[in-house]
Amino acid sequence: MQENNKLITNIDNINTKIKKILENNLISNLIIIAIGVIASLAITIYSYLNIVNIDKLIDSVYSTNNFNILYSFYFYIFYFFCFSLIFNINSKFNLINIIIIFLSFLFVSILNLSTIFFAAIGTIENIEAYSQFYYIKYIFSVIIFFIIIALSYNGFQVLNSKTISEFFTFSADISIFACLIAGVVSTVFGIFAAIVIFLIKDIFNILDEKIIFKLILLSISFLSSIFPFLVYIVYRKMKTNISIYLSRILMPFSLLFIFILLLLLLMPDIRPYDNRVTFVLYNIMLAVIVLNMFFVRADYKSSIFTKALYIVLPIVAILFDILVLTSSLYRLAEYGITPNKITLVGTNLVMLGNLVFITIFNIKSILNIFKNNEDIKDIKNITIGDSKSVFYIYIYAAWAFIVCFIMPLFYNLFS
């Protein structure tokens, strides 16, 4: 007991000392930039390994046992780990949170290593199944990393729906500004590179074109990966809610696109059941709609039109999800079982649950309005939905965990 108290006291002392240092904005910003540079170098190495893989694929010497394929994913993990650290580089520094973040990513890394081994053995004679596993893992691991980062943002307050919702706004705003800056800088960089190449074209003529192309790609990779860290430094001083308004603008367009896609069912040749391109389009549209619902923030001030859309869209999207789900099941039965098809069916079901979850909260809020006999004149102050609907991200986390670390154990079924 005394040892535990002593450990807690030591941790508190460390936290207090580091907090005092990080109260200086210059020091905290420099640390964030240093972390960003290290993380960006990791992504640059990761990009280089992928470029090497592409070269080998072109040269027909690509192998699923290649070191680059098996372990380049750890550079990807390291980048997200570094990004999750920056939320603690301030006066609220907490060593316990840093340890939790480290252990979370360490756990993911160990699981990834084990599942790679089983997937490689199970699909050793089926390169297509292994490649499907490889890309599925990349897509769904982002969900796991996103949730770890979200919890590091709010100090691992797992049941604090408000701060988790705020993180969705924060992450979207950071992404928007980072993309804008990346676009501007890339344009300037491209013009500058073109001028330099023109001025010293004799030197560049000596160099291999592949080398020049790789250097340009690696430079873009480094710059684009460091922008989120730089934008965060600025953003934490001047927070905006631009992503909320953009997501709300997307809602009426989502309804319009659903209507158009439903009309396409009248044309037998392009129905999602037999047309692969249409099937992919339907799934992408569904994913965009469901993802957008997390960023709408119904708890934030909104117009009557936005509230109405927030009620109608999930209901219409449920019908659309059922359509997509039936097409996924049809293709699974008609064309055989593959990792992609199983993952799609499961994801369709999880998204359907998400839409139903949102709809239930919307219905509850409407019933509460009538129950409390609220005046219709105050409709602008009425809250539709509940920020607790954001807790559904834990269902996505569970599904992503199954897809990334459990399903690969059974990939021998596809060999």
Coordinates of C-alpha atoms in Angstrom, one line a residue:
M1 CA 0.0 0.0 0.0
Q2 CA 2.8 2.4 0.9
E3 CA 4.7 1.5 -2.2
N4 CA 1.6 2.3 -4.3
N5 CA 1.2 5.6 -2.6
K6 CA 4.9 6.4 -3.1
L7 CA 4.5 5.5 -6.8
I8 CA 1.5 7.8 -7.2
T9 CA 3.3 10.6 -5.4
N10 CA 6.3 10.2 -7.7
I11 CA 4.1 10.3 -10.8
D12 CA 2.4 13.4 -9.5
N13 CA 5.7 15.1 -8.9
I14 CA 6.8 14.2 -12.5
N15 CA 3.6 15.5 -13.9
T16 CA 3.9 18.8 -11.9
K17 CA 7.5 19.4 -13.1
I18 CA 6.7 18.6 -16.8
K19 CA 3.5 20.8 -16.7
K20 CA 5.6 23.8 -15.6
I21 CA 8.0 23.3 -18.5
L22 CA 5.1 22.8 -21.0
E23 CA 3.4 26.0 -19.8
N24 CA 5.9 27.8 -22.0
N25 CA 4.2 27.8 -25.4
L26 CA 7.5 28.0 -27.3
I27 CA 8.8 24.9 -25.6
S28 CA 5.6 22.9 -26.1
N29 CA 5.4 24.0 -29.8
L30 CA 9.0 23.0 -30.4
I31 CA 8.4 19.5 -28.9
I32 CA 5.3 19.1 -31.0
I33 CA 7.3 20.0 -34.2
A34 CA 10.1 17.6 -33.2
I35 CA 7.5 14.8 -32.7
G36 CA 6.0 15.8 -36.1
V37 CA 9.4 15.6 -37.8
I38 CA 10.1 12.2 -36.4
A39 CA 6.7 10.9 -37.3
S40 CA 7.0 12.3 -40.8
L41 CA 10.3 10.7 -41.3
A42 CA 8.7 7.4 -40.4
I43 CA 5.9 8.0 -43.0
T44 CA 8.6 8.9 -45.6
I45 CA 10.4 5.6 -44.9
Y46 CA 7.0 3.8 -45.2
S47 CA 6.4 5.6 -48.5
Y48 CA 9.8 4.5 -49.7
L49 CA 9.2 0.9 -48.9
N50 CA 5.9 1.0 -50.8
I51 CA 7.7 2.5 -53.8
V52 CA 10.2 -0.3 -53.6
N53 CA 7.2 -2.8 -53.6
I54 CA 5.7 -1.2 -56.6
D55 CA 9.1 -1.4 -58.4
K56 CA 9.3 -5.1 -57.6
L57 CA 5.7 -5.6 -58.7
I58 CA 6.5 -4.0 -62.1
D59 CA 9.7 -6.2 -62.3
S60 CA 7.6 -9.3 -61.5
V61 CA 9.6 -10.1 -58.4
Y62 CA 6.9 -9.2 -55.9
S63 CA 6.6 -11.6 -53.0
T64 CA 4.1 -11.8 -50.1
N65 CA 6.9 -12.8 -47.8
N66 CA 8.8 -9.6 -48.6
F67 CA 10.0 -7.7 -45.5
N68 CA 8.6 -4.4 -46.8
I69 CA 5.1 -5.8 -47.0
L70 CA 5.1 -7.5 -43.6
Y71 CA 6.7 -4.8 -41.5
S72 CA 6.2 -1.4 -43.2
F73 CA 2.8 -1.3 -41.4
Y74 CA 4.7 -0.5 -38.2
F75 CA 5.8 2.9 -39.6
Y76 CA 2.2 3.6 -40.1
I77 CA 1.4 2.6 -36.5
F78 CA 4.3 4.8 -35.2
Y79 CA 2.9 7.9 -37.1
F80 CA -0.5 7.6 -35.3
F81 CA 1.3 7.0 -32.0
C82 CA 3.2 10.2 -32.4
F83 CA 0.1 12.1 -33.3
S84 CA -1.8 10.9 -30.3
L85 CA 1.1 12.1 -28.0
I86 CA 0.7 15.8 -29.0
F87 CA -2.5 16.3 -27.1
N88 CA -0.6 15.8 -23.9
I89 CA 2.2 18.3 -24.8
N90 CA 0.6 21.1 -22.8
S91 CA 0.0 22.3 -19.2
K92 CA -2.4 19.3 -18.7
F93 CA 0.4 16.7 -19.2
N94 CA -0.3 13.4 -17.6
L95 CA 2.2 10.6 -17.5
I96 CA -0.5 7.9 -17.0
N97 CA -2.1 8.9 -20.3
I98 CA 1.2 8.7 -22.1
I99 CA 1.7 5.1 -20.7
I100 CA -1.8 4.1 -21.7
I101 CA -1.2 5.4 -25.2
F102 CA 2.1 3.6 -25.5
L103 CA 0.5 0.3 -24.2
S104 CA -2.4 0.6 -26.6
F105 CA -0.2 0.9 -29.7
L106 CA 2.1 -1.7 -28.3
F107 CA -0.9 -4.1 -28.0
V108 CA -2.0 -3.3 -31.6
S109 CA 1.6 -3.9 -32.8
I110 CA 1.9 -7.3 -31.1
L111 CA -1.5 -8.4 -32.4
N112 CA -0.6 -7.2 -35.9
L113 CA 2.6 -9.3 -35.9
S114 CA 0.8 -12.5 -34.8
T115 CA -2.1 -12.1 -37.3
I116 CA 0.4 -11.4 -40.2
F117 CA 2.0 -14.8 -39.4
F118 CA -1.3 -16.7 -39.4
A119 CA -2.6 -14.9 -42.5
A120 CA 0.6 -15.5 -44.4
I121 CA 0.4 -19.3 -43.6
G122 CA -3.3 -19.5 -44.3
T123 CA -3.1 -17.8 -47.6
I124 CA 0.4 -18.9 -48.7
E125 CA -1.1 -20.5 -51.9
N126 CA -3.6 -17.7 -52.5
I127 CA -1.9 -14.4 -53.1
E128 CA -5.3 -12.7 -53.9
A129 CA -6.7 -13.6 -50.5
Y130 CA -3.5 -12.3 -48.8
S131 CA -3.6 -9.0 -50.7
Q132 CA -7.2 -8.6 -49.7
F133 CA -6.3 -9.1 -46.1
Y134 CA -3.4 -6.6 -46.5
Y135 CA -5.6 -3.8 -47.8
I136 CA -8.6 -4.5 -45.5
K137 CA -6.2 -4.3 -42.5
Y138 CA -4.9 -0.9 -43.6
I139 CA -8.5 0.5 -44.0
F140 CA -9.9 -0.8 -40.8
S141 CA -6.8 -0.2 -38.6
V142 CA -7.4 3.5 -39.1
I143 CA -10.7 3.1 -37.1
I144 CA -8.7 1.6 -34.2
F145 CA -6.0 4.3 -34.3
F146 CA -8.7 7.1 -34.6
I147 CA -10.4 5.9 -31.4
I148 CA -7.1 5.6 -29.5
I149 CA -6.3 9.2 -30.6
A150 CA -9.8 10.4 -29.7
L151 CA -9.4 9.0 -26.2
S152 CA -6.0 10.5 -25.8
Y153 CA -7.5 13.8 -26.8
N154 CA -10.1 13.7 -24.0
G155 CA -7.8 12.1 -21.4
F156 CA -9.3 8.6 -21.8
Q157 CA -12.7 9.6 -20.5
V158 CA -14.4 6.7 -22.3
L159 CA -17.9 7.8 -21.4
N160 CA -17.6 11.5 -22.1
S161 CA -19.7 11.8 -25.2
K162 CA -19.2 15.6 -25.4
T163 CA -15.4 15.6 -25.7
I164 CA -15.5 12.6 -28.1
S165 CA -17.9 14.6 -30.3
E166 CA -15.6 17.6 -30.1
F167 CA -12.7 15.4 -31.3
F168 CA -14.7 14.6 -34.4
T169 CA -15.0 18.3 -35.1
F170 CA -11.3 18.9 -34.2
S171 CA -10.0 16.0 -36.4
A172 CA -12.1 17.1 -39.4
D173 CA -11.1 20.8 -39.0
I174 CA -7.4 19.7 -38.8
S175 CA -7.8 17.5 -41.9
I176 CA -9.5 20.3 -43.9
F177 CA -6.8 22.9 -43.0
A178 CA -4.0 20.5 -43.5
C179 CA -5.3 19.5 -47.0
L180 CA -5.7 23.2 -47.9
I181 CA -2.2 24.0 -46.8
A182 CA -0.8 20.9 -48.4
G183 CA -2.4 21.8 -51.7
V184 CA -1.0 25.3 -51.6
V185 CA 2.5 24.2 -50.6
S186 CA 2.5 21.3 -53.1
T187 CA 1.6 23.7 -55.8
V188 CA 4.4 26.2 -54.8
F189 CA 6.8 23.3 -54.3
G190 CA 5.9 21.9 -57.8
I191 CA 6.5 25.3 -59.5
F192 CA 9.8 25.7 -57.6
A193 CA 10.9 22.2 -58.5
A194 CA 10.0 22.8 -62.2
I195 CA 12.0 26.0 -62.2
V196 CA 15.0 24.3 -60.6
I197 CA 14.9 21.4 -63.0
F198 CA 14.7 23.7 -65.9
L199 CA 17.7 25.8 -64.7
I200 CA 19.9 22.8 -64.0
K201 CA 18.4 20.4 -66.6
D202 CA 21.9 19.3 -67.7
I203 CA 22.6 17.8 -64.3
F204 CA 19.2 16.2 -64.1
N205 CA 19.7 14.6 -67.5
I206 CA 22.5 12.6 -65.9
L207 CA 20.3 11.3 -63.1
D208 CA 17.8 8.5 -63.6
E209 CA 14.2 9.7 -64.1
K210 CA 13.1 7.1 -61.5
I211 CA 15.3 8.6 -58.8
I212 CA 14.0 12.1 -59.5
F213 CA 10.4 10.9 -59.4
K214 CA 11.0 9.0 -56.1
L215 CA 12.6 12.1 -54.5
I216 CA 9.6 14.2 -55.5
L217 CA 7.2 11.6 -54.0
L218 CA 9.2 11.3 -50.8
S219 CA 9.3 15.1 -50.4
I220 CA 5.5 15.3 -50.8
S221 CA 5.1 12.4 -48.4
F222 CA 7.2 14.2 -45.7
L223 CA 5.5 17.6 -46.1
S224 CA 1.9 16.2 -46.2
S225 CA 2.5 14.1 -43.1
I226 CA 4.0 16.9 -41.0
F227 CA 1.2 19.4 -41.9
P228 CA -1.3 18.0 -39.3
F229 CA 1.2 18.6 -36.5
L230 CA 1.9 22.2 -37.7
V231 CA -1.9 22.9 -38.2
Y232 CA -2.6 21.6 -34.7
I233 CA -0.2 24.2 -33.2
V234 CA -2.2 27.0 -34.9
Y235 CA -5.6 25.4 -34.5
R236 CA -5.4 25.0 -30.7
K237 CA -5.1 28.8 -30.5
M238 CA -8.0 29.6 -32.8
K239 CA -10.6 26.8 -32.9
T240 CA -13.2 26.7 -35.6
N241 CA -16.3 24.7 -36.5
I242 CA -16.0 24.7 -40.2
S243 CA -16.4 20.9 -40.5
I244 CA -19.8 21.0 -38.7
Y245 CA -21.2 23.3 -41.4
L246 CA -19.6 21.4 -44.2
S247 CA -21.1 18.1 -42.9
R248 CA -24.5 19.8 -42.7
I249 CA -24.2 21.0 -46.3
L250 CA -23.6 17.4 -47.3
M251 CA -26.8 16.1 -45.8
P252 CA -29.3 17.4 -48.5
F253 CA -26.8 16.2 -51.2
S254 CA -26.7 12.8 -49.5
L255 CA -30.5 12.5 -49.8
L256 CA -30.3 13.6 -53.4
F257 CA -27.6 11.0 -54.2
I258 CA -29.6 8.2 -52.5
F259 CA -32.6 9.2 -54.6
I260 CA -30.5 9.0 -57.8
L261 CA -29.0 5.7 -56.9
L262 CA -32.4 4.3 -56.1
L263 CA -33.6 5.4 -59.6
L264 CA -30.7 3.4 -61.1
L265 CA -32.4 0.2 -59.9
L266 CA -34.8 0.7 -62.8
M267 CA -32.0 0.0 -65.1
P268 CA -31.2 -3.8 -64.9
D269 CA -27.7 -3.5 -66.4
I270 CA -26.3 -1.2 -63.7
R271 CA -28.0 -2.7 -60.6
P272 CA -25.5 -3.3 -57.7
Y273 CA -26.3 -7.0 -57.6
D274 CA -24.5 -7.8 -60.8
N275 CA -22.6 -4.7 -61.7
R276 CA -19.4 -4.4 -59.7
V277 CA -18.8 -0.7 -60.4
T278 CA -22.3 0.2 -59.2
F279 CA -21.9 -2.1 -56.2
V280 CA -18.7 -0.3 -55.2
L281 CA -20.4 3.1 -55.7
Y282 CA -23.3 2.2 -53.5
N283 CA -21.0 1.0 -50.7
I284 CA -18.9 4.2 -50.9
M285 CA -22.0 6.4 -50.8
L286 CA -23.3 4.5 -47.8
A287 CA -20.0 4.8 -46.0
V288 CA -19.8 8.6 -46.7
I289 CA -23.4 9.2 -45.4
V290 CA -22.8 7.2 -42.2
L291 CA -19.4 8.8 -41.5
N292 CA -20.8 12.3 -42.1
M293 CA -23.4 11.7 -39.4
F294 CA -20.6 11.7 -36.8
F295 CA -19.6 15.2 -37.9
V296 CA -23.0 16.9 -38.1
R297 CA -23.1 17.5 -34.3
A298 CA -26.8 17.7 -33.7
D299 CA -26.1 18.9 -30.2
Y300 CA -24.5 22.1 -31.6
K301 CA -26.8 25.0 -32.6
S302 CA -28.6 24.4 -35.9
S303 CA -31.5 25.6 -38.0
I304 CA -34.9 24.0 -38.3
F305 CA -33.9 22.7 -41.7
T306 CA -30.8 20.9 -40.3
K307 CA -32.8 19.3 -37.5
A308 CA -35.4 18.0 -40.0
L309 CA -32.6 16.6 -42.2
Y310 CA -31.0 15.0 -39.2
I311 CA -34.3 13.2 -38.5
V312 CA -35.1 12.2 -42.1
L313 CA -31.6 11.2 -43.4
P314 CA -30.9 8.3 -41.0
I315 CA -34.4 6.8 -41.8
V316 CA -33.8 7.0 -45.6
A317 CA -30.2 5.8 -45.2
I318 CA -31.5 2.7 -43.3
L319 CA -33.5 1.7 -46.4
F320 CA -30.5 2.4 -48.6
D321 CA -28.3 0.3 -46.2
I322 CA -30.7 -2.6 -46.5
L323 CA -30.5 -2.4 -50.2
V324 CA -26.7 -2.4 -50.1
L325 CA -26.7 -5.3 -47.6
T326 CA -29.0 -7.4 -49.8
S327 CA -26.7 -6.8 -52.8
S328 CA -23.6 -7.8 -50.6
L329 CA -25.4 -11.0 -49.5
Y330 CA -26.4 -11.7 -53.1
R331 CA -22.8 -11.3 -54.4
L332 CA -21.5 -13.5 -51.5
A333 CA -23.9 -16.3 -52.4
E334 CA -23.5 -15.9 -56.2
Y335 CA -19.8 -15.4 -56.6
G336 CA -18.4 -17.2 -53.5
I337 CA -16.8 -16.3 -50.2
T338 CA -13.9 -13.9 -50.1
P339 CA -12.4 -11.7 -47.3
N340 CA -13.7 -8.6 -49.1
K341 CA -17.3 -9.9 -49.3
I342 CA -17.4 -11.0 -45.7
T343 CA -16.0 -7.7 -44.5
L344 CA -18.5 -5.8 -46.6
V345 CA -21.5 -7.7 -45.2
G346 CA -20.3 -7.2 -41.7
T347 CA -19.6 -3.5 -42.2
N348 CA -23.1 -3.1 -43.8
L349 CA -24.6 -4.6 -40.7
V350 CA -22.6 -2.4 -38.4
M351 CA -23.5 0.7 -40.3
L352 CA -27.2 -0.4 -40.3
G353 CA -27.0 -0.6 -36.5
N354 CA -25.4 2.8 -36.4
L355 CA -28.3 4.4 -38.4
V356 CA -30.9 2.6 -36.2
F357 CA -29.0 3.8 -33.1
I358 CA -29.2 7.4 -34.3
T359 CA -32.8 7.1 -35.2
I360 CA -33.7 5.7 -31.8
F361 CA -32.1 8.8 -30.1
N362 CA -33.9 11.0 -32.6
I363 CA -37.3 9.4 -31.8
K364 CA -36.6 9.7 -28.0
S365 CA -35.8 13.4 -28.4
I366 CA -39.0 14.0 -30.4
L367 CA -41.0 12.1 -27.7
N368 CA -39.4 14.2 -25.0
I369 CA -40.4 17.4 -26.8
F370 CA -44.1 16.3 -26.8
K371 CA -43.8 15.0 -23.3
N372 CA -42.5 18.3 -22.0
N373 CA -45.1 20.2 -24.0
E374 CA -42.5 22.5 -25.4
D375 CA -43.7 25.6 -27.3
I376 CA -43.3 25.2 -31.1
K377 CA -42.0 28.8 -31.2
D378 CA -38.9 27.7 -29.4
I379 CA -38.1 25.0 -32.0
K380 CA -34.7 26.5 -32.7
N381 CA -33.7 25.8 -29.2
I382 CA -34.9 22.2 -29.3
T383 CA -32.2 19.5 -29.4
I384 CA -32.7 16.6 -31.8
G385 CA -30.8 13.4 -31.1
D386 CA -28.2 12.9 -28.4
S387 CA -24.4 13.3 -28.3
K388 CA -24.4 9.8 -26.8
S389 CA -24.9 8.3 -30.3
V390 CA -21.2 8.9 -30.7
F391 CA -20.6 5.9 -28.4
Y392 CA -21.3 3.7 -31.4
I393 CA -17.7 4.2 -32.4
Y394 CA -16.9 1.5 -29.9
I395 CA -19.0 -0.9 -32.0
Y396 CA -16.9 0.1 -35.0
A397 CA -13.8 -0.4 -32.9
A398 CA -14.9 -4.0 -32.0
W399 CA -15.7 -4.7 -35.7
A400 CA -12.4 -3.3 -36.8
F401 CA -10.6 -5.4 -34.2
I402 CA -12.4 -8.5 -35.5
V403 CA -11.5 -7.7 -39.1
C404 CA -7.9 -6.8 -38.4
F405 CA -6.9 -9.4 -35.8
I406 CA -9.5 -12.3 -35.7
M407 CA -10.6 -12.8 -39.3
P408 CA -7.0 -13.4 -40.6
L409 CA -6.8 -16.4 -38.3
F410 CA -9.4 -18.1 -40.5
Y411 CA -8.0 -17.1 -43.9
N412 CA -6.9 -20.6 -44.6
L413 CA -10.6 -21.1 -45.6
F414 CA -9.9 -19.1 -48.7
S415 CA -6.8 -21.1 -49.8

